CSV table of N, CA, C and O in Angstrom, one decimal:
chain,number,residue,atom,x,y,z
R,8,MET,N,13.3,-16.4,37.1
R,8,MET,CA,12.1,-15.7,37.4
R,8,MET,C,10.8,-16.0,36.7
R,8,MET,O,9.7,-16.2,37.3
R,9,GLU,N,10.9,-16.1,35.4
R,9,GLU,CA,9.8,-16.4,34.6
R,9,GLU,C,9.3,-17.9,34.9
R,9,GLU,O,8.0,-18.1,34.9
R,10,GLU,N,10.1,-18.8,35.2
R,10,GLU,CA,9.7,-20.1,35.5
R,10,GLU,C,9.0,-20.1,36.9
R,10,GLU,O,8.0,-20.8,36.9
R,11,TYR,N,9.3,-19.2,37.7
R,11,TYR,CA,8.6,-19.1,39.0
R,11,TYR,C,7.2,-18.7,38.7
R,11,TYR,O,6.2,-19.2,39.3
R,12,ILE,N,7.1,-17.7,37.9
R,12,ILE,CA,5.8,-17.0,37.6
R,12,ILE,C,4.8,-18.1,36.9
R,12,ILE,O,3.6,-18.3,37.4
R,13,ASP,N,5.4,-18.9,36.0
R,13,ASP,CA,4.6,-20.0,35.4
R,13,ASP,C,4.1,-20.8,36.4
R,13,ASP,O,2.9,-21.3,36.3
R,14,GLN,N,4.9,-21.4,37.4
R,14,GLN,CA,4.5,-22.4,38.2
R,14,GLN,C,3.5,-21.8,39.2
R,14,GLN,O,2.5,-22.5,39.6
R,15,ILE,N,3.7,-20.5,39.6
R,15,ILE,CA,2.8,-19.9,40.6
R,15,ILE,C,1.4,-19.7,39.9
R,15,ILE,O,0.4,-20.0,40.6
R,16,GLU,N,1.3,-19.3,38.7
R,16,GLU,CA,0.1,-19.3,37.9
R,16,GLU,C,-0.7,-20.6,37.6
R,16,GLU,O,-1.7,-20.6,37.9
R,17,LYS,N,0.1,-21.6,37.4
R,17,LYS,CA,-0.4,-22.9,37.3
R,17,LYS,C,-1.0,-23.4,38.7
R,17,LYS,O,-2.1,-23.9,38.8
R,18,PHE,N,-0.4,-23.0,39.8
R,18,PHE,CA,-0.9,-23.3,41.1
R,18,PHE,C,-2.1,-22.6,41.4
R,18,PHE,O,-3.1,-23.3,41.9
R,19,LEU,N,-2.2,-21.3,41.2
R,19,LEU,CA,-3.4,-20.6,41.4
R,19,LEU,C,-4.6,-21.0,40.5
R,19,LEU,O,-5.6,-20.9,40.9
R,20,ARG,N,-4.3,-21.5,39.3
R,20,ARG,CA,-5.4,-22.0,38.5
R,20,ARG,C,-5.8,-23.5,38.7
R,20,ARG,O,-6.7,-24.1,38.1
R,21,GLY,N,-5.0,-24.0,39.8
R,21,GLY,CA,-5.3,-25.6,40.1
R,21,GLY,C,-4.9,-26.4,39.0
R,21,GLY,O,-5.5,-27.7,38.9
R,22,GLN,N,-3.7,-26.2,38.3
R,22,GLN,CA,-3.3,-26.8,37.2
R,22,GLN,C,-2.1,-27.9,37.5
R,22,GLN,O,-1.5,-28.4,36.6
R,23,LEU,N,-1.7,-28.0,38.8
R,23,LEU,CA,-0.6,-28.8,39.2
R,23,LEU,C,-1.1,-30.1,39.6
R,23,LEU,O,-2.2,-30.3,40.1
R,24,SER,N,-0.3,-31.2,39.5
R,24,SER,CA,-0.7,-32.6,39.9
R,24,SER,C,-0.4,-32.6,41.4
R,24,SER,O,0.2,-31.5,42.0
R,25,MET,N,-0.9,-33.6,42.0
R,25,MET,CA,-0.6,-33.6,43.5
R,25,MET,C,0.7,-33.6,43.8
R,25,MET,O,1.2,-32.8,44.8
R,26,GLU,N,1.6,-34.2,43.2
R,26,GLU,CA,3.2,-34.2,43.3
R,26,GLU,C,3.7,-32.7,43.1
R,26,GLU,O,4.5,-32.3,43.9
R,27,GLU,N,3.2,-32.2,42.1
R,27,GLU,CA,3.8,-30.9,41.8
R,27,GLU,C,3.3,-29.8,42.9
R,27,GLU,O,3.9,-29.0,43.3
R,28,GLU,N,2.1,-30.0,43.4
R,28,GLU,CA,1.5,-29.1,44.4
R,28,GLU,C,2.4,-29.3,45.6
R,28,GLU,O,2.6,-28.2,46.3
R,29,LYS,N,2.6,-30.6,46.0
R,29,LYS,CA,3.3,-30.8,47.2
R,29,LYS,C,4.8,-30.1,47.0
R,29,LYS,O,5.2,-29.4,48.0
R,30,ALA,N,5.3,-30.4,45.9
R,30,ALA,CA,6.7,-29.7,45.8
R,30,ALA,C,6.6,-28.1,45.8
R,30,ALA,O,7.6,-27.4,46.3
R,31,PHE,N,5.6,-27.5,45.2
R,31,PHE,CA,5.4,-26.2,45.3
R,31,PHE,C,5.3,-25.6,46.7
R,31,PHE,O,5.9,-24.7,47.1
R,32,LYS,N,4.5,-26.3,47.4
R,32,LYS,CA,4.2,-25.9,48.8
R,32,LYS,C,5.6,-25.9,49.6
R,32,LYS,O,5.8,-25.1,50.5
R,33,THR,N,6.2,-27.0,49.4
R,33,THR,CA,7.6,-27.3,50.0
R,33,THR,C,8.5,-26.0,49.7
R,33,THR,O,9.2,-25.4,50.6
R,34,LEU,N,8.6,-25.7,48.4
R,34,LEU,CA,9.3,-24.6,47.8
R,34,LEU,C,9.0,-23.2,48.5
R,34,LEU,O,9.9,-22.4,48.9
R,35,LEU,N,7.7,-23.0,48.7
R,35,LEU,CA,7.3,-21.8,49.4
R,35,LEU,C,7.8,-21.7,50.8
R,35,LEU,O,8.1,-20.6,51.2
R,36,THR,N,8.0,-22.9,51.5
R,36,THR,CA,8.5,-22.8,52.9
R,36,THR,C,9.9,-22.8,52.9
R,36,THR,O,10.5,-22.3,54.1
R,37,THR,N,10.6,-23.1,51.9
R,37,THR,CA,12.1,-23.3,51.9
R,37,THR,C,13.0,-22.2,51.2
R,37,THR,O,14.1,-22.0,51.4
R,38,ASP,N,12.3,-21.7,50.1
R,38,ASP,CA,12.9,-20.7,49.3
R,38,ASP,C,12.5,-19.4,49.3
R,38,ASP,O,11.3,-19.1,48.9
R,39,THR,N,13.2,-18.5,50.0
R,39,THR,CA,12.8,-17.0,50.2
R,39,THR,C,12.5,-16.3,48.9
R,39,THR,O,11.5,-15.6,48.9
R,40,SER,N,13.2,-16.4,48.0
R,40,SER,CA,13.1,-15.8,46.6
R,40,SER,C,11.9,-16.3,46.1
R,40,SER,O,11.1,-15.4,45.5
R,41,PHE,N,11.5,-17.5,46.0
R,41,PHE,CA,10.4,-18.1,45.6
R,41,PHE,C,9.2,-17.5,46.3
R,41,PHE,O,8.1,-17.1,45.6
R,42,ARG,N,9.2,-17.5,47.5
R,42,ARG,CA,8.1,-17.1,48.3
R,42,ARG,C,7.7,-15.6,48.0
R,42,ARG,O,6.6,-15.1,47.9
R,43,ASN,N,8.9,-14.7,48.0
R,43,ASN,CA,8.6,-13.4,47.7
R,43,ASN,C,8.0,-13.2,46.3
R,43,ASN,O,7.2,-12.2,46.0
R,44,CYS,N,8.4,-13.9,45.2
R,44,CYS,CA,8.0,-13.8,43.9
R,44,CYS,C,6.5,-14.2,44.0
R,44,CYS,O,5.7,-13.5,43.2
R,45,ALA,N,6.1,-15.3,44.7
R,45,ALA,CA,4.6,-15.7,44.7
R,45,ALA,C,3.9,-14.4,45.3
R,45,ALA,O,2.8,-14.2,44.9
R,46,PHE,N,4.3,-14.1,46.4
R,46,PHE,CA,3.6,-12.8,47.0
R,46,PHE,C,3.4,-11.7,46.0
R,46,PHE,O,2.3,-11.1,46.0
R,47,ILE,N,4.4,-11.3,45.3
R,47,ILE,CA,4.3,-10.2,44.4
R,47,ILE,C,3.3,-10.5,43.2
R,47,ILE,O,2.5,-9.7,42.9
R,48,VAL,N,3.3,-11.9,42.8
R,48,VAL,CA,2.4,-12.2,41.7
R,48,VAL,C,1.0,-12.2,42.2
R,48,VAL,O,0.0,-11.7,41.6
R,49,VAL,N,0.8,-12.7,43.3
R,49,VAL,CA,-0.6,-12.7,43.9
R,49,VAL,C,-1.1,-11.2,44.1
R,49,VAL,O,-2.3,-10.9,43.8
R,50,CYS,N,-0.2,-10.3,44.7
R,50,CYS,CA,-0.6,-9.0,44.9
R,50,CYS,C,-1.0,-8.3,43.4
R,50,CYS,O,-1.9,-7.5,43.3
R,51,ILE,N,-0.2,-8.6,42.4
R,51,ILE,CA,-0.4,-8.0,41.1
R,51,ILE,C,-1.8,-8.5,40.7
R,51,ILE,O,-2.7,-7.7,40.1
R,52,LEU,N,-2.0,-9.8,40.8
R,52,LEU,CA,-3.2,-10.4,40.2
R,52,LEU,C,-4.6,-9.8,40.9
R,52,LEU,O,-5.7,-9.6,40.3
R,53,LYS,N,-4.3,-9.6,42.2
R,53,LYS,CA,-5.5,-9.1,43.0
R,53,LYS,C,-5.8,-7.6,42.6
R,53,LYS,O,-7.0,-7.2,42.5
R,54,GLN,N,-4.7,-6.8,42.2
R,54,GLN,CA,-5.0,-5.4,41.7
R,54,GLN,C,-5.7,-5.5,40.4
R,54,GLN,O,-6.4,-4.5,40.0
R,55,GLN,N,-5.5,-6.6,39.5
R,55,GLN,CA,-6.0,-6.7,38.2
R,55,GLN,C,-7.5,-7.2,38.2
R,55,GLN,O,-8.2,-7.1,37.3
R,56,LYS,N,-7.9,-7.7,39.5
R,56,LYS,CA,-9.3,-8.3,39.5
R,56,LYS,C,-10.2,-7.3,39.6
R,56,LYS,O,-10.3,-6.3,40.4
R,57,PRO,N,-11.2,-7.3,38.6
R,57,PRO,CA,-12.3,-6.3,38.6
R,57,PRO,C,-13.3,-6.5,39.7
R,57,PRO,O,-13.6,-7.6,40.1
R,58,TRP,N,-13.5,-5.4,40.5
R,58,TRP,CA,-14.4,-5.5,41.6
R,58,TRP,C,-15.8,-5.0,41.3
R,58,TRP,O,-16.4,-4.3,41.1
């Protein structure tokens, strides 16, 4: 799970190479657990964003 979170955060920060980004997007479409984790991380980050 922690590896998922690190990868998701790097994606959101734009810190992945083109190859890593392609693999990330493929994983989002093929791995339900990863997709759910990404959704949760994004929701948490949105809640922390100051408005």
